[in-house]
mmCIF file of C-alpha atoms in Angstrom:
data_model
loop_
_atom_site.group_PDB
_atom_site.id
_atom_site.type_symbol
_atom_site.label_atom_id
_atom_site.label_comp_id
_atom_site.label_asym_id
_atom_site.label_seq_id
_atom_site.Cartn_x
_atom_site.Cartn_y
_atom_site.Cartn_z
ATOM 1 C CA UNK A 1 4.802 -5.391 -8.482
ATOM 2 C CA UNK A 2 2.396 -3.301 -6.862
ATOM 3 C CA UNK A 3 0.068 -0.105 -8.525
ATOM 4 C CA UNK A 4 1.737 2.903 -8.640
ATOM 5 C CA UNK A 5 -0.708 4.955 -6.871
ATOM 6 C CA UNK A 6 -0.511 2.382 -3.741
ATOM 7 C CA UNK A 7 3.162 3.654 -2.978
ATOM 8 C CA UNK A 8 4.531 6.835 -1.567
ATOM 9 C CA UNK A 9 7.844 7.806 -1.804
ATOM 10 C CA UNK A 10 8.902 4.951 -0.427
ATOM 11 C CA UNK A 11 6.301 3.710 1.659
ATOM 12 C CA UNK A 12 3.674 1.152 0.837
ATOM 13 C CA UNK A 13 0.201 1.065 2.141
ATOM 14 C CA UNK A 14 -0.925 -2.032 3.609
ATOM 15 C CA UNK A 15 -3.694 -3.320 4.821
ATOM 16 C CA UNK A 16 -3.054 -5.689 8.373
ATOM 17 C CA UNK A 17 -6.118 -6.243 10.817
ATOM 18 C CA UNK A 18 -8.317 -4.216 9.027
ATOM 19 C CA UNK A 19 -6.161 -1.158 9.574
ATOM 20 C CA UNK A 20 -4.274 1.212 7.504
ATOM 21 C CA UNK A 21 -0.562 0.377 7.931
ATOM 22 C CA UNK A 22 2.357 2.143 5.936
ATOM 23 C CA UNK A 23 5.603 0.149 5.344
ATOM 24 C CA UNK A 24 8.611 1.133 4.385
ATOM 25 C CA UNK A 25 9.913 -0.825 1.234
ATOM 26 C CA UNK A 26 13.159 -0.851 -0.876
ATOM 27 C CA UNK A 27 11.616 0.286 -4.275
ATOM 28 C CA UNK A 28 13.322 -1.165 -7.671
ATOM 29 C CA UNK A 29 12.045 -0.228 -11.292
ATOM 30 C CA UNK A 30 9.243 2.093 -11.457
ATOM 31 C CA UNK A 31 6.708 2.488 -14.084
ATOM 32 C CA UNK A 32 3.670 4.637 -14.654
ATOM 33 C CA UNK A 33 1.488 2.158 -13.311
ATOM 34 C CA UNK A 34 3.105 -0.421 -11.320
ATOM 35 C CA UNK A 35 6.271 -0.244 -8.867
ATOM 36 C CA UNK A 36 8.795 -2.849 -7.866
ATOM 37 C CA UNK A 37 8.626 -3.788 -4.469
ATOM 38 C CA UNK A 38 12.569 -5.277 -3.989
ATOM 39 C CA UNK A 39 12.236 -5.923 -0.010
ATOM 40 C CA UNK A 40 10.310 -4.451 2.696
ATOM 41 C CA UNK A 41 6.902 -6.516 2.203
ATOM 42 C CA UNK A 42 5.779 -9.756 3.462
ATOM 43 C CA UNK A 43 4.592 -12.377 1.351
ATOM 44 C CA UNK A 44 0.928 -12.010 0.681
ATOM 45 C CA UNK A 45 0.461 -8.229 1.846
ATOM 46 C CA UNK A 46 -2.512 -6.593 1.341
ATOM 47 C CA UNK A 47 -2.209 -3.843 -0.777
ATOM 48 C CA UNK A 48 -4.026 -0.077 -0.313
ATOM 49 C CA UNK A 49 -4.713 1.452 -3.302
ATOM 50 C CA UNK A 50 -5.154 4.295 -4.014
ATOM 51 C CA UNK A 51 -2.937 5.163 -0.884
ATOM 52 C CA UNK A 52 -4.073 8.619 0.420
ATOM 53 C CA UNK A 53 -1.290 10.469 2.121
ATOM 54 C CA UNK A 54 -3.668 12.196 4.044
ATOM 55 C CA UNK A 55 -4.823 9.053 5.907
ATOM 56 C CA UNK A 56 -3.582 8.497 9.206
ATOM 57 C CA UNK A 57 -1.796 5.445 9.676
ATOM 58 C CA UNK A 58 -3.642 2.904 12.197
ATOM 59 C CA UNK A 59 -7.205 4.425 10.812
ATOM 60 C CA UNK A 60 -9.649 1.171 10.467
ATOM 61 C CA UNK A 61 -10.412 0.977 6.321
ATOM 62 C CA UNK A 62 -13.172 -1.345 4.726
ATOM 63 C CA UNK A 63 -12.088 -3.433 1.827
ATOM 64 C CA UNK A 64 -13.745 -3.135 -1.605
ATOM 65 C CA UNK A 65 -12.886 -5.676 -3.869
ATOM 66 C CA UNK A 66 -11.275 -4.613 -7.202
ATOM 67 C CA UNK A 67 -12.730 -3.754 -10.700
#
């Protein structure tokens, strides 16, 4: 499961070598706030979240650590 707001339509946001990467995933069961990832990720991806559509793919993105 991944946060909703880190997947769009049904691309994922990743983070790999400290660049913005989008990934296209097979989506399963979505909820409100979270979002089955069925195939498409490798184990241990770093998730982007909130992803911003906006953000050009290959754009270098620092990492802040979670609340």
């Amino acid at each position: 499961l991944v946060p909703a707001d880190a997947v769009v339509g049904d691309t994922v946001c990743v983070l790999r070598d400290g660049r913005l990467e989008r990934v296209t995933a097979t989506i399963g069961i979505r909820s409100p706030d979270r979002v089955e990832i069925a195939a498409g990720l490798d184990d241990g991806a770093r998730i982007v979240s909130p992803c911003d559509p906006d953000i050009e793919a290959g754009r270098e993105v620092r990492v802040e650590e979670g609340s």
